Amino acid sequence: MQKFIIDSPLDMHLHLRDEDMLKLVAPHTSKTFAGALIMPNLVPPVTTKEALISYKNRILKACEGDTFIPYMTLFFQGNYSYEFLNDIKDEIIGIKLYPAGITTNSETGVSSMDVDVLRPTLEIMSKLNIPLCVHGETNGFVMDREKEFMPIYESLALNFPNLKIIMEHITTKDAVELLNKYDNLYATVTLHHLLITLDDVAGGALKPHLFCKPIAKRYEDKEALLQAALNAHPKLMFGSDSAPHPKHKKECCGCAAGVFTSPIALQVLTELFEKYEKLDNLNAFISLNAQKIYDFEPLNKKITLIKKEFEVPNIYEYKNENVVPMYAGEKLNWSIESIL
Amino acid sequence: MQKFIIDSPLDMHLHLRDEDMLKLVAPHTSKTFAGALIMPNLVPPVTTKEALISYKNRILKACEGDTFIPYMTLFFQGNYSYEFLNDIKDEIIGIKLYPAGITTNSETGVSSMDVDVLRPTLEIMSKLNIPLCVHGETNGFVMDREKEFMPIYESLALNFPNLKIIMEHITTKDAVELLNKYDNLYATVTLHHLLITLDDVAGGALKPHLFCKPIAKRYEDKEALLQAALNAHPKLMFGSDSAPHPKHKKECCGCAAGVFTSPIALQVLTELFEKYEKLDNLNAFISLNAQKIYDFEPLNKKITLIKKEFEVPNIYEYKNENVVPMYAGEKLNWSIESIL
């Protein structure tokens, strides 16, 4: 039976939440990934060293027994001092910037994306070599939000040439094209944005479990993202943006945004790269690119996938928490055989 | 307190379903409307005289005691004969054409929109002066489906100049513009498409109760529809497309398309036309235009609305059926005071 080995897979954009939901979802990443960049949008967001270390310890506890490193991020604020960032810099891999209110738990994000307003913090980050991770959406029409953010990315890239800027979970052809225009722009892309368009979310029946922010876009966008991923574009990293919400908050009258993909990401990526005969590029997309961009060496971990049917559970549960994964109840072509 | 009288309101696009759902929803239209054009997409669809008359009788029974006429339609099929249509023509107000699979219960619709394939039936309809009501969407990308259908409308309008063609539930600026291009093209527009865009459906939390087909589009589309309605464009009629589904089919992992607006349509339209100081045009939009386009005289019915708060129920129920209305639990500025 066909096998494929993934070397130290990294998920460079992950939501682990907290409390029981953390305990439910974290092992689904820590089991099969060597590390993950952890989003700081808790309630309240992670903005102090104490909160950061405490959250890291809760994550490590939830992942106990697994070879796994959570790469922590701070929630961007305009008033971080040089002293504070200098003191915390070895504890973090980057700082995540959210425009206020743009997605789950982002209410305390920045209210202005004006470069001059952001300048003090971004200059400190440049000096200290702390990467900036950005949720790049305006508050415009839902299908235009990322495209409208492109000039802001350009302005950031031009004004802070020594700052590594990561366009998180890109969803458009425009963002892929921008990657090639500025040396200091990088990006993550999710699994689901390589697979779905708005048609999958709302073209037939409405699918709340595929509803996410940024929303899935057009076919030409998906195609551009897919080609960049399959060809292991050196500035593009895998970041699942796996974002669990309990079932009752997805199947209701006002469904929360987020797709839970952690337990299926490696299997589906293997299937996808195999389908396009690009398996040779998968390790770059899922690990090596991130190592180079962020300049770190992850724990050594080898995941052997085998071409054997895997039926995705309908739901994952822990105590009172639950979450429905992408492809719930469906069959995948690849399974995880062993983890070393 | 401010009052406004609507004269014989007509809903020129309505789904009443069947069985208990029919009994639940029909009175919410028959109480306040003088008549409604009834969609034929039952399971199986209404394609025979027996089915049509039987359905009409079930509707009349569900509306017992109300001054109300259900204007019946047949489900378009390519093989209707002259004899059949000539025999049934006094029982129907039009024939509804669905591309196969395009919306709820449309699986047996036409598989080709090729004019030459449709020609035999459409020529008979032209001769017998039976209007054609069309669900105008291609099976393309969800945001483009109506726009892509415009050349098909043009081809129908050009090939059958004596056929009245109604573009049902239009949702785009393109469709509004097409109205002015061909004498024999008319349209209905829903309440919700005058009020919402895709942002309301999927821009914040995902709102299954606002999910409909055609899906709500962009701001410029909503604005074009709103201006046409407010100005009582003589070729545009109100058609709610009120389309009930039980709550469990809306708040689930694959939500059905349709917004239930029957109980709130008159109140919200009055509020909307008042807001834009166009109340003088409301009777044309909601009754007179349809009378002229379809050439009929409805029952005389006067609905007096009063500017007094009305709290929309969270749910309407009958036996095992239920349905959540648009604006569930919210407050409207206008109430229905009396019906004569």
mmCIF file of C-alpha atoms in Angstrom, chain A residues 140-145 197-199 202-209 211 213 215 217-219 251-255, chain B residues 140-145 197-199 202-209 211 213 215 217-219 251-255:
data_model
loop_
_atom_site.group_PDB
_atom_site.id
_atom_site.type_symbol
_atom_site.label_atom_id
_atom_site.label_comp_id
_atom_site.label_asym_id
_atom_site.label_seq_id
_atom_site.Cartn_x
_atom_site.Cartn_y
_atom_site.Cartn_z
ATOM 1 C CA GLY A 140 -16.367 46.263 3.512
ATOM 2 C CA PHE A 141 -18.618 43.902 1.528
ATOM 3 C CA VAL A 142 -17.852 40.350 2.599
ATOM 4 C CA MET A 143 -16.524 39.226 -0.801
ATOM 5 C CA ASP A 144 -14.287 42.298 -1.134
ATOM 6 C CA ARG A 145 -12.807 42.558 2.359
ATOM 7 C CA THR A 197 -15.508 28.354 -2.821
ATOM 8 C CA LEU A 198 -18.575 30.306 -1.783
ATOM 9 C CA ASP A 199 -20.516 27.779 -3.852
ATOM 10 C CA ALA A 202 -24.004 28.798 0.008
ATOM 11 C CA GLY A 203 -24.411 27.521 -3.549
ATOM 12 C CA GLY A 204 -26.583 24.529 -2.681
ATOM 13 C CA ALA A 205 -27.846 24.090 0.848
ATOM 14 C CA LEU A 206 -26.200 26.489 3.305
ATOM 15 C CA LYS A 207 -23.294 24.766 5.065
ATOM 16 C CA PRO A 208 -22.513 26.339 8.439
ATOM 17 C CA HIS A 209 -19.569 24.000 9.047
ATOM 18 C CA PHE A 211 -18.587 29.078 7.053
ATOM 19 C CA LYS A 213 -13.708 34.268 7.944
ATOM 20 C CA ILE A 215 -15.279 33.681 3.627
ATOM 21 C CA LYS A 217 -14.247 33.176 -2.494
ATOM 22 C CA ARG A 218 -14.437 32.439 -6.224
ATOM 23 C CA TYR A 219 -13.096 29.566 -8.312
ATOM 24 C CA GLU A 251 -26.088 24.895 13.591
ATOM 25 C CA CYS A 252 -28.231 27.737 14.839
ATOM 26 C CA CYS A 253 -29.775 31.049 13.831
ATOM 27 C CA GLY A 254 -26.446 32.954 13.916
ATOM 28 C CA CYS A 255 -23.609 30.588 13.189
ATOM 29 C CA GLY B 140 -22.720 28.916 -12.328
ATOM 30 C CA PHE B 141 -21.007 30.562 -9.356
ATOM 31 C CA VAL B 142 -23.648 31.504 -6.806
ATOM 32 C CA MET B 143 -23.049 35.265 -7.061
ATOM 33 C CA ASP B 144 -23.143 35.192 -10.882
ATOM 34 C CA ARG B 145 -26.106 32.910 -11.553
ATOM 35 C CA THR B 197 -27.154 41.859 0.886
ATOM 36 C CA LEU B 198 -24.798 38.919 1.216
ATOM 37 C CA ASP B 199 -23.308 40.835 4.145
ATOM 38 C CA ALA B 202 -22.690 35.823 5.765
ATOM 39 C CA GLY B 203 -20.878 39.058 6.625
ATOM 40 C CA GLY B 204 -21.137 38.695 10.384
ATOM 41 C CA ALA B 205 -22.483 35.501 11.884
ATOM 42 C CA LEU B 206 -24.052 33.202 9.290
ATOM 43 C CA LYS B 207 -27.831 33.738 9.189
ATOM 44 C CA PRO B 208 -29.655 30.692 7.860
ATOM 45 C CA HIS B 209 -33.038 32.416 8.108
ATOM 46 C CA PHE B 211 -30.449 32.295 3.201
ATOM 47 C CA LYS B 213 -32.195 31.479 -3.690
ATOM 48 C CA ILE B 215 -28.841 34.537 -2.806
ATOM 49 C CA LYS B 217 -26.194 40.121 -3.696
ATOM 50 C CA ARG B 218 -24.208 43.345 -3.421
ATOM 51 C CA TYR B 219 -25.136 46.801 -2.130
ATOM 52 C CA GLU B 251 -30.771 25.623 11.699
ATOM 53 C CA CYS B 252 -28.817 22.523 10.788
ATOM 54 C CA CYS B 253 -25.770 21.312 8.891
ATOM 55 C CA GLY B 254 -27.333 21.843 5.449
ATOM 56 C CA CYS B 255 -29.888 24.611 5.623
#
